[in-house]
Each structure stands twice: as C-alpha cells, then as structure tokens.
Amino acid sequence: MTRTIEIRNGDLSAEIVPSLGAGLARFDHGRTPLFRPWPDGGSTNPFDLACNLLVPWSNRISGGGFTFDNTFHELLPNLAGEPFPIHGNGFSSAWDVDSLMPDKARLSLISEGPGPYRYRAEVAYALTEQALDLRLQVLNRAPVRLPFGLGIHPWLPRTARTTLHAPASEVCLELPSHLPDRFEAVATRPDWDFATPTALPSGWINNAFAGWAGVASLCWPEQNRGLRIEASPALSFYLIYSPSQASDFVCFEPVSHVVDAHNRGSVDKWNGLSVLGPGESLVASCRFTVM
C-alpha cells in the first residue's frame, strides 16, 4: 500500500503521496472532493493523483532538448507513448517529508537530472478553514545557469454544468503533436473565452492561455459549490486540459511559462522561463479557496 500523509483543518482535508512527486491524493471539503480523488486502493500512476507538482519545467520540450548559452542540452522522453519529455521529473520522483503538523506539511526533493538540471525543490502545503495554500520552490544546484519553470497541475471534477471564470487575452493553438502553434486573441475563439463564467467546451481542449491576472474560479452548480484559484505572479499562464464533455475531469494548471518555451524564445512574445544562476531560486504559490 502506498504511504500517504494527511493534513486537516475544520472541514478541509488533504492527503499527500510523498513517493509520487509529493502530489495530492485528495483535497476534500467534508465528504465532497474538491479535486478529482485518487482511485480507491491507490495507484502507481502519477496522473491518477488529484494534483501534480511540475518541476523543473511544465509540459513538453521538443527537439530532443534545448540550446541555452550556446550549449545544447539533451533531454530524453520520460513517459511511455510520449515522444517529448514532459513536466520535468519532480512529479514522478519520491520526495522526503521534512515536517508534518496537523494542518501543514513540507516536503523536499534533491534531483540529479534530468539532463543538465541539478536542483532542490520544496513544497509547503497548509490548510486554513477555507483554503489550501501551496508554495513550490526550486533552487538551481547546477554549476551553470539554466532556464527553470514551475507548474501546479490539479485535476478538478467536471460535471455537466461546470463553469469556469478565468479572463485571459490570448490562447495558444495546438498542433497535432500537442506542441504549440501560435497565439491568437481569445476573442477569435468564443468557446474558449472565459472572461465571464462559461460552460466548458464540449470537445477537446489542451491549450495554454496568456494575459491572465492570476485569479480564476470553477463552479459546480449541482453541488452549490465553487473553488477560487489565486496564483502568484510567477504563475502568469494557465493551461486547460479536458478530452470532452464526457470526461469526469478538467485540469486547470497555473504555470510559469508556455509550452516548449525552451525552444520558442524568439517565436512568442510570451515565454515565462526564469533563468537561474547557481544557488538562485524560483518560488510560486497558489491558493484554492472553497466558495
């Protein structure tokens, strides 16, 4: 049985899985899941979790790696069936539990890879009576400067009447490879314009959004319940992923950079990667408040 640890405050509880990227198995309000819960009996698949932590980057990197400071850094695919490396390695690594209290926990990871990356990551989870606070940090342990990114990847329940409110100015279209094509004004895609509370699109969506102020909300009218998401400035983009209206989940992912940003520095005005020298850190945080 996979070990989990639990924190609790009032009606809120969260269950953490140290061996699966320090991700969450559950985040519940009473008996109601606020994130899609881990399967009964657990799983060894990180993407069965309720929330993943993305470090030292988010999403896909093309081209077998990236060139930075005139050096090519090779990165190999890390998931079966995926031609590109995706989401770094923090989400699939075992983390150490540094501290555990009834309403908070702190975990860390020291990683020797992937590729050129050498880093220390730390996550702090804390529950108030109304919210989950998540703080994610990465420190560059490599002897050279490198581009880093962070992301928070919750899997949220999707019901027939779920609505999303997440104003953004631009959306990135997706190629069949799931790599980015180009950014367009959200106004050109009204079914993806969440400037007001809007039903989720009926078909496939797997797109990055830019020009976001860091606040979003999902509502489940059937339950008379909602969740407000507030991301720190470091998480200036979001991704939405849901296969179709038949899916029981929607991913709303606050992230620090666009998809394949390592190879698109001269393509997009949006980028978001943080160049960290040896010993420098990047910090991001997110609050999930019950409405």
Coordinates of C-alpha atoms in Angstrom, one line a residue:
M1 CA 0.0 0.0 0.0
T2 CA 1.4 3.4 -1.0
R3 CA 2.1 5.6 2.0
T4 CA 0.2 8.8 2.3
I5 CA 0.2 11.6 4.9
E6 CA -2.9 13.8 5.8
I7 CA -3.4 17.3 6.9
R8 CA -6.7 18.7 8.1
N9 CA -8.3 22.0 9.3
G10 CA -12.0 22.1 10.1
D11 CA -13.9 20.6 7.2
L12 CA -11.0 20.7 4.8
S13 CA -8.5 17.8 4.4
A14 CA -5.7 17.0 2.0
E15 CA -3.8 13.7 1.5
I16 CA -0.2 13.8 0.2
V17 CA 1.7 11.0 -1.5
P18 CA 5.4 11.5 -0.9
S19 CA 6.5 8.7 -3.2
L20 CA 4.5 10.1 -6.2
G21 CA 6.0 13.5 -6.6
A22 CA 4.6 14.9 -3.3
G23 CA 1.4 15.2 -5.2
L24 CA -2.1 15.1 -3.6
A25 CA -4.3 12.1 -3.5
R26 CA -7.2 14.1 -2.3
F27 CA -8.4 17.6 -1.4
D28 CA -11.9 17.4 0.2
H29 CA -14.4 19.6 1.9
G30 CA -16.1 17.3 4.3
R31 CA -17.0 14.3 2.1
T32 CA -17.1 16.3 -1.1
P33 CA -13.9 16.1 -3.3
L34 CA -12.7 19.5 -4.5
F35 CA -10.0 17.8 -6.7
R36 CA -10.7 14.6 -8.5
P37 CA -9.7 11.9 -6.0
W38 CA -7.1 9.2 -6.3
P39 CA -8.7 5.8 -7.2
D40 CA -9.7 3.6 -4.3
G41 CA -6.8 1.4 -3.4
G42 CA -4.3 3.9 -4.8
S43 CA -2.2 3.8 -8.0
T44 CA 1.4 4.0 -9.2
N45 CA 0.4 6.4 -12.0
P46 CA 1.2 10.0 -11.0
F47 CA -1.6 11.2 -13.3
D48 CA -4.2 9.3 -11.3
L49 CA -3.4 11.8 -8.5
A50 CA -5.6 14.8 -7.6
C51 CA -2.8 17.2 -8.1
N52 CA 0.8 17.0 -9.5
L53 CA 3.7 19.3 -9.0
L54 CA 5.7 20.3 -12.1
V55 CA 9.4 21.0 -11.7
P56 CA 11.9 21.9 -13.2
W57 CA 9.6 22.8 -16.1
S58 CA 6.0 22.4 -17.2
N59 CA 4.7 20.5 -20.2
R60 CA 6.6 19.4 -23.3
I61 CA 10.0 20.2 -24.7
S62 CA 10.6 19.5 -28.4
G63 CA 13.8 18.8 -30.4
G64 CA 15.4 16.3 -28.1
G65 CA 16.4 19.1 -25.7
F66 CA 17.2 22.8 -25.9
T67 CA 20.1 25.2 -26.6
F68 CA 21.0 27.7 -23.9
D69 CA 24.1 29.8 -23.6
N70 CA 25.4 28.2 -26.8
T71 CA 25.2 24.7 -25.3
F72 CA 22.8 22.0 -26.4
H73 CA 21.3 20.1 -23.5
E74 CA 19.8 16.7 -24.4
L75 CA 16.5 15.7 -22.8
L76 CA 15.0 12.2 -23.3
P77 CA 11.3 11.3 -23.3
N78 CA 10.2 10.3 -19.8
L79 CA 6.8 8.7 -20.4
A80 CA 5.7 5.7 -22.4
G81 CA 4.0 6.8 -25.6
E82 CA 5.2 10.4 -25.3
P83 CA 7.8 11.4 -27.9
F84 CA 8.8 14.5 -25.9
P85 CA 10.0 14.9 -22.3
I86 CA 7.1 16.3 -20.3
H87 CA 6.7 18.0 -16.9
G88 CA 10.2 17.5 -15.7
N89 CA 10.8 14.7 -13.2
G90 CA 9.5 16.1 -9.9
F91 CA 6.0 14.7 -10.5
S92 CA 7.4 11.1 -10.7
S93 CA 10.1 11.2 -8.0
A94 CA 10.0 10.2 -4.4
W95 CA 10.2 13.3 -2.0
D96 CA 11.2 13.4 1.6
V97 CA 8.8 14.5 4.3
D98 CA 10.7 17.3 6.2
S99 CA 7.9 18.3 8.6
L100 CA 4.3 17.3 9.3
M101 CA 1.8 19.1 11.6
P102 CA -2.0 18.6 11.8
D103 CA -2.7 21.4 9.3
K104 CA 0.5 21.7 7.3
A105 CA 3.4 19.7 5.7
R106 CA 6.7 20.4 4.0
L107 CA 8.4 18.0 1.6
S108 CA 11.6 18.3 -0.5
L109 CA 13.5 16.6 -3.3
I110 CA 17.1 16.7 -4.4
S111 CA 17.4 15.8 -8.0
E112 CA 20.5 14.9 -10.2
G113 CA 18.7 15.5 -13.5
P114 CA 17.0 15.3 -15.9
G115 CA 19.6 16.4 -18.5
P116 CA 21.6 19.3 -17.2
Y117 CA 19.3 20.0 -14.3
R118 CA 20.6 19.7 -10.7
Y119 CA 18.1 21.1 -8.3
R120 CA 16.5 21.1 -4.9
A121 CA 12.7 21.5 -4.8
E122 CA 10.5 22.2 -1.8
V123 CA 6.7 22.2 -1.4
A124 CA 4.7 23.5 1.6
Y125 CA 1.1 22.6 2.0
A126 CA -1.1 24.4 4.6
L127 CA -4.8 24.3 5.3
T128 CA -6.9 27.1 6.7
E129 CA -10.6 26.6 7.5
Q130 CA -11.5 27.7 3.9
A131 CA -8.4 27.2 1.7
L132 CA -5.4 25.1 0.7
D133 CA -2.2 27.1 0.3
L134 CA 0.5 25.6 -1.8
R135 CA 4.0 27.0 -2.1
L136 CA 6.5 25.5 -4.6
Q137 CA 10.2 26.4 -4.8
V138 CA 13.1 25.3 -6.9
L139 CA 16.8 26.1 -6.3
N140 CA 19.4 25.6 -9.1
R141 CA 22.2 23.3 -7.8
A142 CA 23.9 23.0 -11.3
P143 CA 27.3 24.8 -11.8
V144 CA 25.8 26.7 -14.8
R145 CA 22.8 29.0 -15.2
L146 CA 19.7 27.3 -16.7
P147 CA 16.1 28.1 -17.6
F148 CA 13.6 26.8 -15.0
G149 CA 9.9 26.7 -14.7
L150 CA 7.2 25.6 -12.3
G151 CA 3.6 24.4 -12.6
I152 CA 0.7 23.2 -10.4
H153 CA -1.5 20.6 -12.1
P154 CA -4.8 19.9 -10.2
W155 CA -7.3 17.5 -11.7
L156 CA -10.7 19.0 -11.0
P157 CA -14.1 17.3 -11.1
R158 CA -16.1 18.0 -14.3
T159 CA -19.9 17.8 -14.1
A160 CA -22.4 18.6 -16.8
R161 CA -22.9 22.1 -15.6
T162 CA -19.3 23.1 -14.5
T163 CA -18.4 26.7 -15.3
L164 CA -15.0 28.4 -15.5
H165 CA -14.2 32.0 -15.0
A166 CA -10.6 32.8 -16.0
P167 CA -10.2 36.0 -18.0
A168 CA -7.2 35.9 -20.4
S169 CA -6.3 37.9 -23.5
E170 CA -4.7 35.2 -25.8
V171 CA -4.9 31.5 -26.3
C172 CA -2.2 29.2 -27.9
L173 CA -3.5 26.9 -30.6
E174 CA -2.2 23.3 -30.5
L175 CA -0.6 21.2 -33.2
P176 CA -1.5 17.5 -33.6
S177 CA 1.8 16.8 -31.8
H178 CA 0.5 18.7 -28.8
L179 CA 3.2 21.3 -29.3
P180 CA 2.2 25.0 -29.6
D181 CA 1.2 26.5 -32.9
R182 CA 0.6 30.2 -32.4
F183 CA -1.1 32.6 -30.0
E184 CA -4.4 34.3 -31.1
A185 CA -6.7 36.7 -29.4
V186 CA -9.2 34.8 -27.2
A187 CA -11.9 36.8 -28.9
T188 CA -11.4 34.7 -32.0
R189 CA -12.4 31.6 -30.1
P190 CA -15.6 32.4 -28.1
D191 CA -16.0 28.8 -26.9
W192 CA -12.6 29.3 -25.1
D193 CA -13.3 32.7 -23.8
F194 CA -13.8 32.5 -20.0
A195 CA -14.0 36.3 -19.4
T196 CA -17.3 35.5 -17.7
P197 CA -18.4 32.3 -16.0
T198 CA -18.7 30.0 -19.0
A199 CA -19.5 26.3 -19.6
L200 CA -16.5 24.2 -20.6
P201 CA -16.2 23.3 -24.3
S202 CA -17.8 20.1 -25.4
G203 CA -14.8 18.9 -27.4
W204 CA -11.1 18.5 -26.8
I205 CA -9.2 21.3 -25.1
N206 CA -5.5 21.3 -24.3
N207 CA -4.4 24.9 -24.6
A208 CA -2.3 27.5 -22.9
F209 CA -3.7 30.9 -22.1
A210 CA -1.7 34.2 -21.6
G211 CA -2.6 37.6 -20.4
W212 CA -4.1 36.2 -17.2
A213 CA -4.3 38.2 -13.9
G214 CA -3.8 35.1 -11.7
V215 CA -7.4 34.6 -10.5
A216 CA -9.9 32.0 -11.6
S217 CA -13.0 30.2 -10.3
L218 CA -14.7 27.0 -11.1
C219 CA -18.3 26.4 -10.1
W220 CA -20.3 23.2 -9.7
P221 CA -24.0 24.3 -9.7
E222 CA -25.2 20.8 -9.0
Q223 CA -23.4 21.0 -5.6
N224 CA -23.9 24.7 -5.0
R225 CA -20.2 24.8 -4.6
G226 CA -17.2 26.5 -6.2
L227 CA -13.4 26.9 -5.9
R228 CA -11.5 30.1 -6.3
I229 CA -7.9 29.8 -7.6
E230 CA -5.4 32.6 -6.8
A231 CA -1.9 32.2 -8.3
S232 CA 1.2 34.2 -7.5
P233 CA 2.7 36.4 -10.3
A234 CA 5.3 33.7 -11.1
L235 CA 2.4 31.6 -12.4
S236 CA 1.3 34.0 -15.1
F237 CA -0.1 31.5 -17.6
Y238 CA -2.7 28.7 -17.3
L239 CA -3.4 25.5 -19.3
I240 CA -6.8 23.8 -19.6
Y241 CA -7.0 20.2 -20.4
S242 CA -10.1 18.1 -20.8
P243 CA -10.8 15.5 -23.5
S244 CA -14.5 16.1 -23.9
Q245 CA -17.8 16.7 -22.1
A246 CA -17.9 13.0 -21.4
S247 CA -14.7 13.4 -19.2
D248 CA -15.1 13.4 -15.4
F249 CA -12.2 15.9 -15.0
V250 CA -10.8 19.2 -16.2
C251 CA -7.3 20.3 -15.5
F252 CA -6.7 24.0 -14.7
E253 CA -2.9 24.4 -14.4
P254 CA -1.3 27.6 -13.3
V255 CA 2.2 27.6 -14.8
S256 CA 5.1 29.9 -15.1
H257 CA 5.8 29.5 -18.8
V258 CA 4.3 28.5 -22.1
V259 CA 4.6 25.0 -23.7
D260 CA 8.0 24.3 -25.3
A261 CA 9.2 27.7 -24.1
H262 CA 12.8 26.4 -24.0
N263 CA 12.7 26.3 -27.9
R264 CA 10.4 29.3 -28.6
G265 CA 12.2 32.2 -27.1
S266 CA 12.3 34.0 -30.5
V267 CA 8.8 32.9 -31.5
D268 CA 6.4 34.0 -28.8
K269 CA 6.3 37.4 -27.0
W270 CA 5.1 35.2 -24.2
N271 CA 7.7 33.0 -22.6
G272 CA 8.0 33.0 -18.8
L273 CA 11.0 30.8 -18.2
S274 CA 13.2 32.0 -15.3
V275 CA 17.0 31.9 -15.8
L276 CA 18.6 30.8 -12.5
G277 CA 22.2 31.0 -11.8
P278 CA 23.9 28.6 -9.4
G279 CA 22.2 28.9 -6.0
E280 CA 19.3 31.0 -7.3
S281 CA 15.7 30.1 -6.6
L282 CA 12.2 30.4 -8.2
V283 CA 9.2 30.5 -6.0
A284 CA 5.5 30.1 -6.9
S285 CA 2.4 29.8 -4.8
C286 CA -1.3 29.1 -5.3
R287 CA -4.4 29.3 -3.0
F288 CA -7.5 27.2 -3.5
T289 CA -10.4 28.7 -1.6
V290 CA -13.8 27.0 -1.2
M291 CA -16.7 29.2 -2.4

